[in-house]
PDB file of C-alpha atoms in Angstrom:
ATOM      1  CA  MET A  24      63.161  75.704-128.797  1.00  0.00           C
ATOM      2  CA  SER A  25      65.116  77.847-126.431  1.00  0.00           C
ATOM      3  CA  LEU A  26      64.390  81.380-125.324  1.00  0.00           C
ATOM      4  CA  TYR A  27      67.463  83.540-124.661  1.00  0.00           C
ATOM      5  CA  PHE A  28      67.311  86.832-122.714  1.00  0.00           C
ATOM      6  CA  ILE A  29      69.737  89.718-122.524  1.00  0.00           C
ATOM      7  CA  ARG A  30      69.510  92.675-120.320  1.00  0.00           C
ATOM      8  CA  HIS A  31      70.769  95.741-122.214  1.00  0.00           C
ATOM      9  CA  GLY A  32      74.163  97.261-121.647  1.00  0.00           C
ATOM     10  CA  GLN A  33      75.256  99.744-118.999  1.00  0.00           C
ATOM     11  CA  THR A  34      73.768 103.347-119.093  1.00  0.00           C
ATOM     12  CA  VAL A  35      74.584 106.548-117.170  1.00  0.00           C
ATOM     13  CA  ALA A  36      71.548 106.001-114.880  1.00  0.00           C
ATOM     14  CA  ASN A  37      72.786 102.398-114.272  1.00  0.00           C
ATOM     15  CA  SER A  38      76.278 103.428-113.337  1.00  0.00           C
ATOM     16  CA  SER A  39      74.828 106.340-111.172  1.00  0.00           C
ATOM     17  CA  HIS A  40      72.570 104.060-109.519  1.00  0.00           C
ATOM     18  CA  LYS A  41      69.232 105.891-110.449  1.00  0.00           C
ATOM     19  CA  PHE A  42      65.949 104.656-111.539  1.00  0.00           C
ATOM     20  CA  ASN A  43      65.385 105.407-115.073  1.00  0.00           C
ATOM     21  CA  GLY A  44      62.333 103.124-116.050  1.00  0.00           C
ATOM     22  CA  GLU A  45      60.820 103.832-119.376  1.00  0.00           C
ATOM     23  CA  CYS A  46      62.910 106.849-120.081  1.00  0.00           C
ATOM     24  CA  ASP A  47      64.980 106.606-123.341  1.00  0.00           C
ATOM     25  CA  GLU A  48      68.786 106.628-122.781  1.00  0.00           C
ATOM     26  CA  GLU A  49      71.731 105.554-124.495  1.00  0.00           C
ATOM     27  CA  LEU A  50      74.383 103.087-123.564  1.00  0.00           C
ATOM     28  CA  ASN A  51      77.463 104.578-122.210  1.00  0.00           C
ATOM     29  CA  ASP A  52      80.857 103.444-123.365  1.00  0.00           C
ATOM     30  CA  ILE A  53      80.950 100.522-120.838  1.00  0.00           C
ATOM     31  CA  GLY A  54      77.477  99.457-122.203  1.00  0.00           C
ATOM     32  CA  LEU A  55      78.537  99.626-125.787  1.00  0.00           C
ATOM     33  CA  ASN A  56      81.529  97.340-125.168  1.00  0.00           C
ATOM     34  CA  GLN A  57      79.442  94.966-122.895  1.00  0.00           C
ATOM     35  CA  ALA A  58      77.012  94.572-125.977  1.00  0.00           C
ATOM     36  CA  LEU A  59      80.052  93.730-128.210  1.00  0.00           C
ATOM     37  CA  ASN A  60      81.304  91.157-125.637  1.00  0.00           C
ATOM     38  CA  ALA A  61      77.964  89.714-125.032  1.00  0.00           C
ATOM     39  CA  GLY A  62      77.816  88.959-128.759  1.00  0.00           C
ATOM     40  CA  LYS A  63      80.578  86.369-128.451  1.00  0.00           C
ATOM     41  CA  GLN A  64      78.064  84.317-126.446  1.00  0.00           C
ATOM     42  CA  PHE A  65      75.832  83.972-129.557  1.00  0.00           C
ATOM     43  CA  LYS A  66      78.827  83.023-131.905  1.00  0.00           C
ATOM     44  CA  ASP A  67      77.839  79.322-131.815  1.00  0.00           C
ATOM     45  CA  ILE A  68      74.018  79.718-131.178  1.00  0.00           C
ATOM     46  CA  LYS A  69      71.591  80.045-134.119  1.00  0.00           C
ATOM     47  CA  ILE A  70      69.031  82.786-133.268  1.00  0.00           C
ATOM     48  CA  ASP A  71      66.028  82.525-135.413  1.00  0.00           C
ATOM     49  CA  LEU A  72      64.050  85.653-134.207  1.00  0.00           C
ATOM     50  CA  VAL A  73      64.625  88.610-132.022  1.00  0.00           C
ATOM     51  CA  TYR A  74      62.006  90.385-129.799  1.00  0.00           C
ATOM     52  CA  CYS A  75      63.492  93.843-128.734  1.00  0.00           C
ATOM     53  CA  SER A  76      62.236  96.648-126.597  1.00  0.00           C
ATOM     54  CA  PRO A  77      62.123  99.653-128.882  1.00  0.00           C
ATOM     55  CA  LEU A  78      64.134 101.830-126.468  1.00  0.00           C
ATOM     56  CA  ILE A  79      67.459 103.184-127.771  1.00  0.00           C
ATOM     57  CA  ARG A  80      69.533 101.252-124.966  1.00  0.00           C
ATOM     58  CA  THR A  81      67.973  97.822-126.156  1.00  0.00           C
ATOM     59  CA  ARG A  82      68.374  98.693-129.895  1.00  0.00           C
ATOM     60  CA  GLN A  83      72.252  99.668-129.449  1.00  0.00           C
ATOM     61  CA  THR A  84      72.731  96.355-127.435  1.00  0.00           C
ATOM     62  CA  LEU A  85      71.125  94.450-130.382  1.00  0.00           C
ATOM     63  CA  GLU A  86      73.517  96.180-132.774  1.00  0.00           C
ATOM     64  CA  GLY A  87      76.540  95.280-130.713  1.00  0.00           C
ATOM     65  CA  LEU A  88      75.600  91.705-130.678  1.00  0.00           C
ATOM     66  CA  ASN A  89      76.394  91.378-134.270  1.00  0.00           C
ATOM     67  CA  LEU A  90      73.937  88.662-134.982  1.00  0.00           C
ATOM     68  CA  PRO A  91      73.680  87.838-138.821  1.00  0.00           C
ATOM     69  CA  LYS A  92      72.073  90.658-140.647  1.00  0.00           C
ATOM     70  CA  ASN A  93      69.183  88.547-141.953  1.00  0.00           C
ATOM     71  CA  THR A  94      67.913  87.622-138.295  1.00  0.00           C
ATOM     72  CA  PRO A  95      64.463  88.887-138.096  1.00  0.00           C
ATOM     73  CA  VAL A  96      63.730  91.540-135.405  1.00  0.00           C
ATOM     74  CA  ILE A  97      60.394  92.492-133.930  1.00  0.00           C
ATOM     75  CA  PHE A  98      60.466  95.798-131.851  1.00  0.00           C
ATOM     76  CA  GLU A  99      57.909  94.831-129.251  1.00  0.00           C
ATOM     77  CA  PRO A 100      56.565  97.786-126.993  1.00  0.00           C
ATOM     78  CA  ARG A 101      55.372  95.311-124.344  1.00  0.00           C
ATOM     79  CA  LEU A 102      59.022  94.759-123.562  1.00  0.00           C
ATOM     80  CA  VAL A 103      59.492  98.468-122.740  1.00  0.00           C
ATOM     81  CA  GLU A 104      61.031  98.795-119.149  1.00  0.00           C
ATOM     82  CA  ARG A 105      58.485  99.176-116.220  1.00  0.00           C
ATOM     83  CA  LYS A 106      57.152 102.818-116.174  1.00  0.00           C
ATOM     84  CA  ALA A 107      58.829 104.297-112.949  1.00  0.00           C
ATOM     85  CA  GLY A 108      56.963 107.480-112.843  1.00  0.00           C
ATOM     86  CA  LYS A 109      58.145 109.788-110.048  1.00  0.00           C
ATOM     87  CA  MET A 110      60.731 107.278-109.157  1.00  0.00           C
ATOM     88  CA  ASN A 111      62.767 108.354-112.362  1.00  0.00           C
ATOM     89  CA  GLY A 112      65.971 110.035-111.577  1.00  0.00           C
ATOM     90  CA  LEU A 113      65.589 109.090-107.716  1.00  0.00           C
ATOM     91  CA  ASP A 114      68.727 107.192-106.305  1.00  0.00           C
ATOM     92  CA  ILE A 115      68.221 103.666-105.991  1.00  0.00           C
ATOM     93  CA  THR A 116      68.419 102.871-102.315  1.00  0.00           C
ATOM     94  CA  ASP A 117      67.674  99.411-100.616  1.00  0.00           C
ATOM     95  CA  GLU A 118      64.480 100.840 -99.121  1.00  0.00           C
ATOM     96  CA  LEU A 119      63.100 101.958-102.441  1.00  0.00           C
ATOM     97  CA  LEU A 120      64.347  99.060-104.316  1.00  0.00           C
ATOM     98  CA  PHE A 121      63.287  96.331-102.157  1.00  0.00           C
ATOM     99  CA  ASP A 122      60.511  97.551-100.227  1.00  0.00           C
ATOM    100  CA  VAL A 123      58.806  99.634-102.941  1.00  0.00           C
ATOM    101  CA  TYR A 124      59.817  98.835-106.662  1.00  0.00           C
ATOM    102  CA  LEU A 125      60.298  95.067-106.033  1.00  0.00           C
ATOM    103  CA  ASN A 126      57.507  94.269-103.614  1.00  0.00           C
ATOM    104  CA  ILE A 127      54.403  93.022-104.978  1.00  0.00           C
ATOM    105  CA  ASN A 128      52.568  93.808-101.498  1.00  0.00           C
ATOM    106  CA  ASN A 129      54.078  97.404-101.480  1.00  0.00           C
ATOM    107  CA  LYS A 130      51.417  99.912-100.363  1.00  0.00           C
ATOM    108  CA  THR A 131      53.605 103.090-100.810  1.00  0.00           C
ATOM    109  CA  LYS A 132      52.333 104.593-104.015  1.00  0.00           C
ATOM    110  CA  PHE A 133      54.616 106.666-106.508  1.00  0.00           C
ATOM    111  CA  ASP A 134      52.787 108.661-109.134  1.00  0.00           C
ATOM    112  CA  GLY A 135      53.108 106.879-112.291  1.00  0.00           C
ATOM    113  CA  LEU A 136      54.704 103.640-111.160  1.00  0.00           C
ATOM    114  CA  GLU A 137      53.219 100.919-113.008  1.00  0.00           C
ATOM    115  CA  PRO A 138      51.843  98.045-111.016  1.00  0.00           C
ATOM    116  CA  ILE A 139      53.924  94.818-111.075  1.00  0.00           C
ATOM    117  CA  ASP A 140      50.818  92.570-112.186  1.00  0.00           C
ATOM    118  CA  GLU A 141      50.537  94.933-115.158  1.00  0.00           C
ATOM    119  CA  VAL A 142      53.987  94.724-116.187  1.00  0.00           C
ATOM    120  CA  PHE A 143      54.098  90.747-115.760  1.00  0.00           C
ATOM    121  CA  SER A 144      50.777  90.785-117.766  1.00  0.00           C
ATOM    122  CA  ARG A 145      52.260  92.516-120.744  1.00  0.00           C
ATOM    123  CA  VAL A 146      55.351  90.596-120.721  1.00  0.00           C
ATOM    124  CA  HIS A 147      53.738  87.093-120.162  1.00  0.00           C
ATOM    125  CA  SER A 148      51.483  87.935-123.171  1.00  0.00           C
ATOM    126  CA  VAL A 149      54.654  88.323-125.239  1.00  0.00           C
ATOM    127  CA  LEU A 150      56.108  85.060-123.814  1.00  0.00           C
ATOM    128  CA  ASN A 151      52.594  83.127-124.541  1.00  0.00           C
ATOM    129  CA  GLU A 152      52.765  84.510-128.224  1.00  0.00           C
ATOM    130  CA  ILE A 153      56.410  83.425-128.620  1.00  0.00           C
ATOM    131  CA  LYS A 154      55.482  79.932-127.221  1.00  0.00           C
ATOM    132  CA  GLN A 155      52.450  79.639-129.497  1.00  0.00           C
ATOM    133  CA  LYS A 156      54.039  80.959-132.758  1.00  0.00           C
ATOM    134  CA  HIS A 157      57.629  80.164-132.644  1.00  0.00           C
ATOM    135  CA  SER A 158      57.958  76.956-130.949  1.00  0.00           C
ATOM    136  CA  ASP A 159      60.447  75.400-133.220  1.00  0.00           C
ATOM    137  CA  LYS A 160      62.841  78.562-133.096  1.00  0.00           C
ATOM    138  CA  ASN A 161      65.344  79.894-131.020  1.00  0.00           C
ATOM    139  CA  VAL A 162      64.207  83.217-130.057  1.00  0.00           C
ATOM    140  CA  LEU A 163      66.274  86.060-128.177  1.00  0.00           C
ATOM    141  CA  ILE A 164      64.677  88.780-126.201  1.00  0.00           C
ATOM    142  CA  VAL A 165      66.525  92.074-125.696  1.00  0.00           C
ATOM    143  CA  ALA A 166      65.050  94.108-122.845  1.00  0.00           C
ATOM    144  CA  HIS A 167      65.388  95.508-119.422  1.00  0.00           C
ATOM    145  CA  GLY A 168      66.256  94.772-115.776  1.00  0.00           C
ATOM    146  CA  PHE A 169      62.642  94.450-114.392  1.00  0.00           C
ATOM    147  CA  ILE A 170      61.486  92.717-117.604  1.00  0.00           C
ATOM    148  CA  SER A 171      64.173  90.254-116.861  1.00  0.00           C
ATOM    149  CA  ARG A 172      62.244  89.651-113.506  1.00  0.00           C
ATOM    150  CA  ALA A 173      58.989  89.225-115.380  1.00  0.00           C
ATOM    151  CA  VAL A 174      60.271  86.599-117.595  1.00  0.00           C
ATOM    152  CA  TYR A 175      61.976  84.755-114.913  1.00  0.00           C
ATOM    153  CA  PHE A 176      58.849  84.508-112.907  1.00  0.00           C
ATOM    154  CA  TYR A 177      56.975  83.336-115.934  1.00  0.00           C
ATOM    155  CA  PHE A 178      59.131  80.220-115.815  1.00  0.00           C
ATOM    156  CA  ASN A 179      59.345  80.173-111.813  1.00  0.00           C
ATOM    157  CA  GLU A 180      57.247  80.593-108.812  1.00  0.00           C
ATOM    158  CA  LEU A 181      56.891  83.979-107.232  1.00  0.00           C
ATOM    159  CA  PRO A 182      58.342  84.059-103.691  1.00  0.00           C
ATOM    160  CA  GLN A 183      55.646  83.880-100.976  1.00  0.00           C
ATOM    161  CA  SER A 184      56.917  86.972 -99.349  1.00  0.00           C
ATOM    162  CA  GLY A 185      55.889  88.999-102.483  1.00  0.00           C
ATOM    163  CA  LYS A 186      59.553  90.344-102.503  1.00  0.00           C
ATOM    164  CA  LEU A 187      60.946  89.879-105.946  1.00  0.00           C
ATOM    165  CA  GLY A 188      64.310  91.116-104.699  1.00  0.00           C
ATOM    166  CA  ASP A 189      64.574  88.209-102.581  1.00  0.00           C
ATOM    167  CA  VAL A 190      65.105  86.119-105.691  1.00  0.00           C
ATOM    168  CA  MET A 191      68.551  87.203-106.973  1.00  0.00           C
ATOM    169  CA  GLU A 192      68.878  84.945-110.036  1.00  0.00           C
ATOM    170  CA  ALA A 193      65.529  86.644-111.304  1.00  0.00           C
ATOM    171  CA  PHE A 194      67.878  90.020-111.860  1.00  0.00           C
ATOM    172  CA  LEU A 195      70.388  90.111-114.720  1.00  0.00           C
ATOM    173  CA  GLN A 196      73.332  92.349-114.761  1.00  0.00           C
ATOM    174  CA  ASN A 197      73.933  94.749-117.846  1.00  0.00           C
ATOM    175  CA  CYS A 198      74.232  92.202-120.945  1.00  0.00           C
ATOM    176  CA  GLU A 199      73.909  89.220-118.809  1.00  0.00           C
ATOM    177  CA  VAL A 200      72.158  86.403-120.816  1.00  0.00           C
ATOM    178  CA  LYS A 201      69.663  83.903-119.255  1.00  0.00           C
ATOM    179  CA  LYS A 202      68.497  80.833-121.293  1.00  0.00           C
ATOM    180  CA  TYR A 203      64.946  79.327-120.717  1.00  0.00           C
ATOM    181  CA  GLU A 204      63.033  76.254-122.169  1.00  0.00           C
ATOM    182  CA  PHE A 205      59.489  76.240-122.845  1.00  0.00           C
ATOM    183  CA  ASN A 206      57.654  72.888-121.828  1.00  0.00           C
TER     184      ASN A 206
END
């Protein structure tokens, strides 16, 4: 079995370099085109099942992939983007991104910012479920940027520094696809 992960296409918040966390936002025109182009990667891959965040940007990305109509889809709330709380709408600066948002050892508190360990716990529970129930299937997850990191660190060790931003291969660009294998 293979697990494929795709991050949603571009949104206005992405293009404006703003935090948008769990806020529901549609894809912009670039994001819609990214999804259509990403679908070409799945032309020769049989996807047996999709787990998708229920937010509109991931639903639109899934639609753009043009998978066969009979492909089962589970809209999974545990795959919703990390709650950013008071960070929503703020400009993404290196300090906020790397020192606060992506740092397990961060001591700066933002009201409503979901703790990293809680995000990892909910995402890893989905991955454990997929591994247990669908070990003979190719599964696609359609979700978000921080969720891509939670998936990456399910299969790979956390950096000793606690700074998730130090591991750039853990972060996917809009509509980038990564493949994993369960052992």
